[in-house]
Coordinates of C-alpha atoms in Angstrom, one line a residue:
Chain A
X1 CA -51.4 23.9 8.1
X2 CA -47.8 22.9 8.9
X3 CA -45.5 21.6 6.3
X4 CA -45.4 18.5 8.1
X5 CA -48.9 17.5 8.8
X6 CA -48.4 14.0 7.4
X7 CA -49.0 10.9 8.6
X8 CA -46.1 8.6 10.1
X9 CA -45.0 5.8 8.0
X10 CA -44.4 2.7 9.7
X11 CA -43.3 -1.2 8.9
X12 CA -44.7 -2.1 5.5
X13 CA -45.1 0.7 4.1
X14 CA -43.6 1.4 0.6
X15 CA -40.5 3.4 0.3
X16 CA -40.6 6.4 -1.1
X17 CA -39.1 7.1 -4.6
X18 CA -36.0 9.5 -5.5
X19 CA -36.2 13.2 -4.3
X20 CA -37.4 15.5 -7.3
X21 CA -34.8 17.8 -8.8
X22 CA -34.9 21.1 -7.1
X23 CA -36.6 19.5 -3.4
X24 CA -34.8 18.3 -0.9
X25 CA -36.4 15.7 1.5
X26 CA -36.3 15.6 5.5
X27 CA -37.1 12.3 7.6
X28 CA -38.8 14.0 10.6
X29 CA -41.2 12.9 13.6
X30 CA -43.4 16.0 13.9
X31 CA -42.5 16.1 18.0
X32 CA -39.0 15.3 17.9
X33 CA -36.8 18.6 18.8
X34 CA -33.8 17.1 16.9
X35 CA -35.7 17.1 13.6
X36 CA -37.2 20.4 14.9
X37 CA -33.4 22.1 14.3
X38 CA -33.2 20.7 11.2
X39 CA -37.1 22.1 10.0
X40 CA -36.4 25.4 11.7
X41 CA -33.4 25.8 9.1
X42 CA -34.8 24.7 5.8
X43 CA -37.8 27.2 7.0
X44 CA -35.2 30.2 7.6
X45 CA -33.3 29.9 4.7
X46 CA -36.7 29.5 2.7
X47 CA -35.3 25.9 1.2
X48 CA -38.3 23.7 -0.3
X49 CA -38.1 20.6 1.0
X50 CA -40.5 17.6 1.7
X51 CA -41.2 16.2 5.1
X52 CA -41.4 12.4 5.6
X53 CA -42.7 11.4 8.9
X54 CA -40.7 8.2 10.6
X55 CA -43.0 6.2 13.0
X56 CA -40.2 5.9 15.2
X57 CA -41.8 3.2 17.8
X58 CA -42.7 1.2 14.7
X59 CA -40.2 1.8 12.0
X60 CA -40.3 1.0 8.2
X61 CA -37.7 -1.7 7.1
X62 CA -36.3 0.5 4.3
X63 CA -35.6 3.5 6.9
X64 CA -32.7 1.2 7.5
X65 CA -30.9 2.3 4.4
X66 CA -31.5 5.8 5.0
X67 CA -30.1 5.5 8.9
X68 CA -28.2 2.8 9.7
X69 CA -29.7 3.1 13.0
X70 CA -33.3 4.3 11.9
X71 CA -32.3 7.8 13.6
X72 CA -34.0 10.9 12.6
X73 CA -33.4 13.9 11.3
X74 CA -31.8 12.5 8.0
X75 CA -31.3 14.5 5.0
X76 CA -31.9 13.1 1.6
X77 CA -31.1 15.1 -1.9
X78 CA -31.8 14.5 -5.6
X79 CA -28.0 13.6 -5.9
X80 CA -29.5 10.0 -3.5
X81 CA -26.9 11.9 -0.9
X82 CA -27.6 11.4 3.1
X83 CA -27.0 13.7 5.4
X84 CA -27.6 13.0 9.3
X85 CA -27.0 14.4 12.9
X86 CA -29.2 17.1 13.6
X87 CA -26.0 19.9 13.5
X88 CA -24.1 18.0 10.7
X89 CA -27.6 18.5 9.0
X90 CA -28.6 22.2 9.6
X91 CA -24.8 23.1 8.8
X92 CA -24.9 21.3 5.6
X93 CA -28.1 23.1 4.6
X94 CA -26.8 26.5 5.6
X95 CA -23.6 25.7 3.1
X96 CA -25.3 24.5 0.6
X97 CA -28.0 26.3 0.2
X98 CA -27.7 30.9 -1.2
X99 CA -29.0 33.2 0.8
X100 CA -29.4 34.5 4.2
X101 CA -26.7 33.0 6.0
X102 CA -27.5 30.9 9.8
X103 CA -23.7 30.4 10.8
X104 CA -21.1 34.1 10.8
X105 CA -18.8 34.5 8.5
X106 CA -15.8 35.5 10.4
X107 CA -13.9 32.2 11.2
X108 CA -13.4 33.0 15.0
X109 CA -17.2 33.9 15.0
X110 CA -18.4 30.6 13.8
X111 CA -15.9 29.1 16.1
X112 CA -17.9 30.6 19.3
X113 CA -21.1 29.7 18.1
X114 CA -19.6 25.5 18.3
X115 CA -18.0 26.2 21.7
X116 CA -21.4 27.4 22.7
X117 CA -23.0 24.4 22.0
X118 CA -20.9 22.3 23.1
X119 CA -21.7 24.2 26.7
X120 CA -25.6 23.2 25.9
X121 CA -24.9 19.6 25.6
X122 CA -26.4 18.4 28.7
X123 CA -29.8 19.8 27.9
X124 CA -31.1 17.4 25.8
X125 CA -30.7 14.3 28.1
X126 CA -31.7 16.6 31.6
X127 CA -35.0 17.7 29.7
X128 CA -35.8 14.3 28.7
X129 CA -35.5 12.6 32.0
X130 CA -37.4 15.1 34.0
X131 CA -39.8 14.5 31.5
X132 CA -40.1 10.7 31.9
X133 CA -40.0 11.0 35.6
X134 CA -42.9 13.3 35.6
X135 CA -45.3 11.1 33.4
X136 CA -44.1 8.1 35.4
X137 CA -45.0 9.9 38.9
X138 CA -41.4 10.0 39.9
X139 CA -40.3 13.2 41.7
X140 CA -37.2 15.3 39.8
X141 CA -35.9 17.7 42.1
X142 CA -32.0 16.7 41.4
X143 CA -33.1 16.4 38.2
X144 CA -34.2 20.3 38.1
X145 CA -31.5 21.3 40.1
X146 CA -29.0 19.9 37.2
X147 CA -30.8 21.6 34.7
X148 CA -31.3 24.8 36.3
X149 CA -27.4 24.8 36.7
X150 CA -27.0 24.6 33.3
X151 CA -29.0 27.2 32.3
X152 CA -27.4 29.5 34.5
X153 CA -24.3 28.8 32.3
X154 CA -26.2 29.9 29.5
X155 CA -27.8 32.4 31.2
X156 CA -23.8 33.7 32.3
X157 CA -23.0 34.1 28.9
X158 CA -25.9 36.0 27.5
X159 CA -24.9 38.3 30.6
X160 CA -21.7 38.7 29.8
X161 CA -22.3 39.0 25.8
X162 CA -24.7 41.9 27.0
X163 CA -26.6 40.8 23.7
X164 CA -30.2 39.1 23.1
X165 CA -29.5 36.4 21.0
X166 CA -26.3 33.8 21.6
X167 CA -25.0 34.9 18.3
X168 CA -25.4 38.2 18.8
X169 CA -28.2 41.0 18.5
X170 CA -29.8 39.4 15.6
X171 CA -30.9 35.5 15.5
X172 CA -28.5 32.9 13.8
X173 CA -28.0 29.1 14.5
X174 CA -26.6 28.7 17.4
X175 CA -30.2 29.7 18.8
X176 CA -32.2 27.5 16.3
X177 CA -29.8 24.8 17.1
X178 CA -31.3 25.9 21.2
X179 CA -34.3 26.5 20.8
X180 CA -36.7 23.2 20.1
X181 CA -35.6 22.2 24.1
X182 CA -36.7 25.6 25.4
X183 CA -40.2 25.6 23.3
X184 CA -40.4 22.1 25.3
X185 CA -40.0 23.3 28.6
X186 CA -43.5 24.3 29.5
X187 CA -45.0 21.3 27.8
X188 CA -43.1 18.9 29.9
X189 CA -43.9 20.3 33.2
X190 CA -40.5 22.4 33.8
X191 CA -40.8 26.1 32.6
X192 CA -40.3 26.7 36.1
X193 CA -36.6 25.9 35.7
X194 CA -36.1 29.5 34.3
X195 CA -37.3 31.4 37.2
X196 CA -33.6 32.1 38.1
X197 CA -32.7 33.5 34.5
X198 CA -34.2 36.5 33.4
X199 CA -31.8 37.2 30.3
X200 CA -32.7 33.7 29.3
X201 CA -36.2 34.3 29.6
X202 CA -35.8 37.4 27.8
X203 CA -33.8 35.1 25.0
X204 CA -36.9 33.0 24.6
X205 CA -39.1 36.1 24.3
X206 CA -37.4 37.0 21.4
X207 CA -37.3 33.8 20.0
X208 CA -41.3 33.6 20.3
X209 CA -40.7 36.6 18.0
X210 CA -39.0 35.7 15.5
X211 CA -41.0 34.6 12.0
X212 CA -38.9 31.2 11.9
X213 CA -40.0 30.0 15.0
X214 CA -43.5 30.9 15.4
X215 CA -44.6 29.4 11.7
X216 CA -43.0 26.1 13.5
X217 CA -44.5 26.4 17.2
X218 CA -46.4 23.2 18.0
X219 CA -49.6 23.9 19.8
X220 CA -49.5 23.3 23.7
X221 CA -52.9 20.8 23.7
X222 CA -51.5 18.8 20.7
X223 CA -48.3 18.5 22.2
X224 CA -50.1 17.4 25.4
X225 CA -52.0 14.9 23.7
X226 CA -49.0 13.5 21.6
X227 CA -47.1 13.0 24.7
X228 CA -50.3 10.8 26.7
X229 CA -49.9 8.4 23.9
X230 CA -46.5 8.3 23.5
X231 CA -46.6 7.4 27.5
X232 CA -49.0 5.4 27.1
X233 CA -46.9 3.2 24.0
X234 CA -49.4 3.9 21.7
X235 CA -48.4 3.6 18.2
X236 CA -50.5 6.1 16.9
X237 CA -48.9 8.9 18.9
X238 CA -47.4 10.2 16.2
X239 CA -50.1 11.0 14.7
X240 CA -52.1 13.1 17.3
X241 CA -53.2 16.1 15.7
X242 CA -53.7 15.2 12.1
X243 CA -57.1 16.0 10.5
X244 CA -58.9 12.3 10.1
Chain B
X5 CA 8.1 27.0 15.1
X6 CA 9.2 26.7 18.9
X7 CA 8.4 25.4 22.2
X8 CA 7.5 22.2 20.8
X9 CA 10.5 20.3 23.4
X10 CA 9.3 23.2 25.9
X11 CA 9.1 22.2 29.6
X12 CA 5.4 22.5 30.6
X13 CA 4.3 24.9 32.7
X14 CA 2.4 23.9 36.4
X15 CA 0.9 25.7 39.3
X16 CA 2.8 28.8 40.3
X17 CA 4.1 29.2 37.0
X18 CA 3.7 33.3 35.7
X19 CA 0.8 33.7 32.9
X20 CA 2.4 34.4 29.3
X21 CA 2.1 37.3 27.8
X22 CA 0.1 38.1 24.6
X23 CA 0.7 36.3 21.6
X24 CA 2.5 38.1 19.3
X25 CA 1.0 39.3 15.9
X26 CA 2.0 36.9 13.1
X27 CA 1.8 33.5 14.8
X28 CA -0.7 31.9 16.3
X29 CA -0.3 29.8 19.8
X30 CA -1.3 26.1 20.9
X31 CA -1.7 25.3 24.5
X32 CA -0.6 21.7 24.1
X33 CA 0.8 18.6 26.0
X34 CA 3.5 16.4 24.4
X35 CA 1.5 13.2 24.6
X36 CA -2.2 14.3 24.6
X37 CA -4.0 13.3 21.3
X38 CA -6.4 15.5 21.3
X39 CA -3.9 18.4 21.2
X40 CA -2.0 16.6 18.6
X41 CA -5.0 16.7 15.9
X42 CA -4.1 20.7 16.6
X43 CA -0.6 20.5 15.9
X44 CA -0.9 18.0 12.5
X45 CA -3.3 20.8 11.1
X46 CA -0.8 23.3 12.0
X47 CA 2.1 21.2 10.2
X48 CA 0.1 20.6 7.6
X49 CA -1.1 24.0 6.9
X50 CA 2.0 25.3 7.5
X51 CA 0.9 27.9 9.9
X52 CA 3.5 29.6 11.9
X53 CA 2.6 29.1 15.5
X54 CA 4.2 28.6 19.6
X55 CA 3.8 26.2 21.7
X56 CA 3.2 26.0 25.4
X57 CA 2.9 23.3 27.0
X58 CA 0.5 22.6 30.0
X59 CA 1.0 19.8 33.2
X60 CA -1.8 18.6 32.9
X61 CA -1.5 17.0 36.3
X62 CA -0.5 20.1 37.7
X63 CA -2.2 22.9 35.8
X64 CA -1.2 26.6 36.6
X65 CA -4.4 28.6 38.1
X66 CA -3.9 31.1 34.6
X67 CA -5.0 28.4 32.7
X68 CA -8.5 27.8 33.4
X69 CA -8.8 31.9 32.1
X70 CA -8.0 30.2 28.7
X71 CA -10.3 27.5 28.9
X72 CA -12.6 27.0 32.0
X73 CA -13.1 24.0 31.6
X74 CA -8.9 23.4 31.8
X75 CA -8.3 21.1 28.9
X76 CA -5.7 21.3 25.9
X77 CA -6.2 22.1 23.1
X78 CA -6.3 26.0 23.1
X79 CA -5.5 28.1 20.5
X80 CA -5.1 32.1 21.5
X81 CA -4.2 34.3 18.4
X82 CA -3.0 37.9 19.2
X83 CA -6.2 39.3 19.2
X84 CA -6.6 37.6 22.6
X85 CA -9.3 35.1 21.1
X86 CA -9.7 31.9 22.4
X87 CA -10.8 28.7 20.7
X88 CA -10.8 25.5 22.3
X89 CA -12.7 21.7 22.1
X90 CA -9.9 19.7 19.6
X91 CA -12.0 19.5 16.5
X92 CA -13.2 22.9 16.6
X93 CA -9.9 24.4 16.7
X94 CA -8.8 22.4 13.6
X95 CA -11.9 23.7 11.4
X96 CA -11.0 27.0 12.7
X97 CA -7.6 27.0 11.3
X98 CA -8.8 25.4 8.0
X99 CA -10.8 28.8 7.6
X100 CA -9.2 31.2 8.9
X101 CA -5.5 30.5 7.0
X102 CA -5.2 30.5 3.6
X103 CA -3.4 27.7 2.1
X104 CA -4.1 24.2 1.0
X105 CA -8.1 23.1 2.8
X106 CA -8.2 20.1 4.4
X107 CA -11.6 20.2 4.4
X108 CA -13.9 19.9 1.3
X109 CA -15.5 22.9 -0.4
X110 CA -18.3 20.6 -1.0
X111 CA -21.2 20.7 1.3
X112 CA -21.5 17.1 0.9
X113 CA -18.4 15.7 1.2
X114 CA -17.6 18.1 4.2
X115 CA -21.2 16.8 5.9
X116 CA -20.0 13.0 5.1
X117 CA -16.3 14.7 6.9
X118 CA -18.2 15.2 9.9
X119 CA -20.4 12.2 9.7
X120 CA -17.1 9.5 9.8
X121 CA -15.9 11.7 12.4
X122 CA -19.1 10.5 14.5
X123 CA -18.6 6.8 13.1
X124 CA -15.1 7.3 15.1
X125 CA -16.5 8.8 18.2
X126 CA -16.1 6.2 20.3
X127 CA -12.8 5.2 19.9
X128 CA -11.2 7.5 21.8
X129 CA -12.9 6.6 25.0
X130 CA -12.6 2.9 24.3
X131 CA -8.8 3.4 24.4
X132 CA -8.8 5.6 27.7
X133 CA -10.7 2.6 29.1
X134 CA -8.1 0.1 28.0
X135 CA -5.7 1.9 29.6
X136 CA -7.3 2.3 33.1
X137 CA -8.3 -1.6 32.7
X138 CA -8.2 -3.2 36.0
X139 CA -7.7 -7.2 34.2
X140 CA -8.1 -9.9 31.6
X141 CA -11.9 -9.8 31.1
X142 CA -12.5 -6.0 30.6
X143 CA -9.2 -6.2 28.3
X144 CA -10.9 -8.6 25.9
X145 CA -14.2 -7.1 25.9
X146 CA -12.9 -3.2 25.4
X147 CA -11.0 -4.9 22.5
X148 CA -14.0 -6.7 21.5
X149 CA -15.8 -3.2 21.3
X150 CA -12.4 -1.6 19.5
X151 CA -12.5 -4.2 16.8
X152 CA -16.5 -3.2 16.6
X153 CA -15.6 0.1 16.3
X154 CA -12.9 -0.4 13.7
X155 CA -15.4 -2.5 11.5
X156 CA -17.2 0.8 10.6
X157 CA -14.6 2.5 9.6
X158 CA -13.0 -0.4 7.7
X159 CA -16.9 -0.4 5.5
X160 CA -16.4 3.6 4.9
X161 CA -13.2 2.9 3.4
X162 CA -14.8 0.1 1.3
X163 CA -17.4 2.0 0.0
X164 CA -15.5 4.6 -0.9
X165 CA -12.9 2.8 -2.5
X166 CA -10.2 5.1 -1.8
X167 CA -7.3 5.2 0.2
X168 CA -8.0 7.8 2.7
X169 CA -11.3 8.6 4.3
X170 CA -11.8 11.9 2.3
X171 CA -10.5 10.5 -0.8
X172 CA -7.3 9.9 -2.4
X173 CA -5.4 12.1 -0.5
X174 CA -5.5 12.8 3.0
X175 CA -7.7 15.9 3.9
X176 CA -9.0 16.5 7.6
X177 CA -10.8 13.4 8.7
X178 CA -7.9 11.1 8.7
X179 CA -5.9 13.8 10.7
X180 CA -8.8 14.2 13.3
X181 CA -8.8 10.3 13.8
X182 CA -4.8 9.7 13.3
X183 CA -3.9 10.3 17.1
X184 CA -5.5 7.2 18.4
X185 CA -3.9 4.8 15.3
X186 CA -0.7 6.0 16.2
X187 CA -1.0 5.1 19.7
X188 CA -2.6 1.5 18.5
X189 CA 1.1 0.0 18.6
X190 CA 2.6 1.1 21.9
X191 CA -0.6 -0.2 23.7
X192 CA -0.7 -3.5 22.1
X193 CA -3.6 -2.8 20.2
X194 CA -2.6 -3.6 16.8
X195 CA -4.3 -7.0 16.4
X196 CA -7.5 -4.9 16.7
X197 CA -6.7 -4.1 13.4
X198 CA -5.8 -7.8 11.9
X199 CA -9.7 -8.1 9.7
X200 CA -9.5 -4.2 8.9
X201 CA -7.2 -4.6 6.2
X202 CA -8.2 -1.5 3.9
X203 CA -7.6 0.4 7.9
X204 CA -4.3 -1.3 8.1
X205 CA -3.3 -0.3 4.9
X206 CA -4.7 3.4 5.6
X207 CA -2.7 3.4 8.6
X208 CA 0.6 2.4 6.9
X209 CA -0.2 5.0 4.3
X210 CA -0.7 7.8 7.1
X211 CA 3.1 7.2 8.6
X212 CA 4.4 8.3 4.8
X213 CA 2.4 11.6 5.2
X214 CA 4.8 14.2 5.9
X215 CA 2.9 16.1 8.7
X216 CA 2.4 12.5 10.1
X217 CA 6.0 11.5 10.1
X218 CA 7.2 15.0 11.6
X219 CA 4.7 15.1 14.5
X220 CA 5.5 11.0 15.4
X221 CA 6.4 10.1 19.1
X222 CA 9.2 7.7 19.5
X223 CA 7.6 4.5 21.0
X224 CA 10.0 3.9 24.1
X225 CA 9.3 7.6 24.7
X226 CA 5.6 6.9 25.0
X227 CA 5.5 4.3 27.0
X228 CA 8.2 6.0 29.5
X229 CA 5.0 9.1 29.9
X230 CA 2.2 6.5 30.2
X231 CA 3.6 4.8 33.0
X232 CA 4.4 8.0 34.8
X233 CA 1.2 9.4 34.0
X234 CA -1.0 6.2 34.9
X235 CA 0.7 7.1 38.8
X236 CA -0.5 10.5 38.4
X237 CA 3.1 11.8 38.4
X238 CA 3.4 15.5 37.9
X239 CA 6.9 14.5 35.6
X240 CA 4.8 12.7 33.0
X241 CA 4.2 15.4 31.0
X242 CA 7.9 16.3 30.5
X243 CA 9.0 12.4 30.0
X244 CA 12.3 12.2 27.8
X245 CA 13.2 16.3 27.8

């Protein structure tokens, strides 16, 4: 049972009370890969948290004063602080919280790690439109071609790193902060899109491995049916997947 | 500190050599805000550092090796790494020199740091519109959206109820967004500002700050790059050396 199998809270529903002492609370959407960062951290650094799931096609009025823009991921601590952005977030959590640490130490380290992502900033927006031109029976070859290209980029640094992770040879954030696009890939119809990349396939591979991501993999049929209702505007999309 | 009145250097121009140890260097350009977040960190720090400036309408070939995607700001330190992407290079410095921290040791208030910074995000774009603006109507509407835009900023500074947007002091937020304010004037912007009094005030506050006042271009001096630049001339960069 994932940590999040709750249901989506929508307009008129009550807002929740204060975060217990010792929790710290997460505003998520069980399919959304932003939020997905955010989860993958609190899991990896072993933080106990509580998930509240945002019906984001029918949002409650108070999620207004969490977000002025009724965005998720948010962030919200016992202190009543707010934390959002999915990276603002999962840096936040990896400074405030002990333990294993996501980001390197060494300034010029952590400093590559932010360059890097900036060179993954097209991803989102590419995935999401071949996505919606897919469900609405739109053809996406330019679309494929862009995102192929940017993988190649990616796929031109793991090369030249001669490492398996974008951090280096062990996992860190810069491929959690990755990572909820590429599990999204064969769900949305474009896994294909890696044919030319075989260090990058190799990188997702490894990621598959990896403890962290595997307790959080979504499974393919739920996924599948999550995304006919959300094409189809249902409002109960969100919910796919819950026991009744 | 040198090579901040250095000509820039342009296509053709020989690569430098390595940087040497005990200073750090700054691929700049006079006028370019985004490189000038750079330098007020490096005032403000105190860091010991060279600069070389880049035409930026004529950039040497060498260049894209520090940066292929052939912007200022880089930073190269004399280990030969490379840091670039404005913001990025000022929160390197902040960690890697020792020193008074412009950013807070505080998760929190370093997260709420990075959240104003996306409150300001589209300011800078706003302004590089304005300028490019081909007449009256896009003039008042980009100022429309700027006065939007400053409206956020002017509610951070109420709820916090302080002077600066990190507090009562300045700290790395107000440097990151300075650049633009500076530039408000010269471009006949300022009545954007006339119901953001807290951001006037912040503004007026920022001129008195020492790394501020050193790092200020002379008006007249501005305006004499902007209109070179706005032809695309490869002299812009140099204006008033």
């Amino acid at each position: 049972i994932m940590e999040d199998a709750t249901r989506a809270l929508g307009k008129g529903s009550l807002p929740p009370g204060p975060v217990p002492d010792g929790l710290i609370r997460i505003y998520s959407m069980r399919f959304c890969p932003y939020a997905h960062r955010t989860r993958l951290v609190l899991r990896a650094k072993g933080i106990r948290h509580e998930v509240i799931n945002i019906n984001l096609r029918n949002k409650p009025e108070w999620y207004y004063t969490k977000h002025p823009f009724g965005q998720i991921p948010v962030l919200e601590n016992s202190k009543c602080q707010l934390i959002y952005e999915s990276v603002i977030a999962c840096e936040y959590l990896d400074d405030a919280y002990p333990g294993r640490k996501l980001y390197p130490y060494d300034p010029y380290e952590r400093a590559r790690q932010k360059m890097l992502l900036e060179l993954f900033y097209k991803v989102p927006h590419l995935t999401k439109e071949c996505l919606v031109a897919l469900r609405c029976g739109r053809e996406c070859a330019d679309l494929k071609l862009a995102l192929r290209q940017e993988f190649c980029n990616l796929e031109e640094i793991l090369g030249y790193q001669n490492t398996i992770f974008f951090g280096g040879d062990c996992i860190s954030m810069i491929d959690y902060l990755f990572w909820p696009w590429f599990e999204r890939l064969d769900v949305y119809g474009i896994a294909d899109c890696l044919n030319h990349t075989p260090a990058l396939r190799l990188w997702t591979a490894a990621m598959k491995q990896d403890p962290t991501v595997c307790a959080l993999l979504i499974d393919k049929n739920i996924f599948l049916g999550f995304l006919n209702l959300y094409f189809q505007n249902n409002p109960d999309a969100f919910d796919y997947g819950l026991p009744c | 500190m040198s090579g901040g009145s250095a000509r820039s250097l342009a296509k053709g121009s020989a690569p430098p050599g390595p940087v040497p140890e005990g200073l750090i260097r700054v691929y700049s350009m006079r006028f370019c805000p985004f490189a000038q977040r750079t330098r007020l960190v490096l005032k403000a720090k105190g860091i010991r550092h060279q600069i070389i400036n880049i035409n930026l309408k004529n950039k040497p070939e060498w260049f894209f090796k520090k940066n292929p995607f052939g912007l200022v700001p880089v930073l190269e330190n004399s280990q030969g790494q490379l840091i670039y992407e404005s913001a990025i290079t000022c929160e390197y410095l902040d960690e890697a020199y020792p020193g008074k921290k412009l950013l807070p040791d505080d998760p929190y208030e370093k997260a709420y740091q990075k959240m104003v910074f996306e409150l300001f995000s589209k300011i800078p774009s706003l302004v590089a519109s304005f300028l490019r603006r081909q007449n009256e109507e896009d003039c008042s509407g980009l100022k429309e959206e700027l006065r939007k835009e400053f409206s956020k900023l002017e509610e951070v500074l109420t709820n916090k109820k302080t002077t600066f947007f990190g507090g009562n002091s300045v700290s790395m937020i107000d440097y990151l967004i300075w650049p633009w304010f500076e530039r408000l004037e010269v471009l006949e912007l300022n009545d954007c500002a006339d119901h953001t009094l807290k951001l006037k005030l912040w503004m007026a506050a920022m001129r008195e700050d020492p790394a501020v006042s050193a790092l200020l271009t002379e008006p007249k001096v501005f305006r004499g790059f902007l209109s070179l630049y706005l032809q695309n001339s490869p002299d812009a960069c140099d204006y008033g050396l």
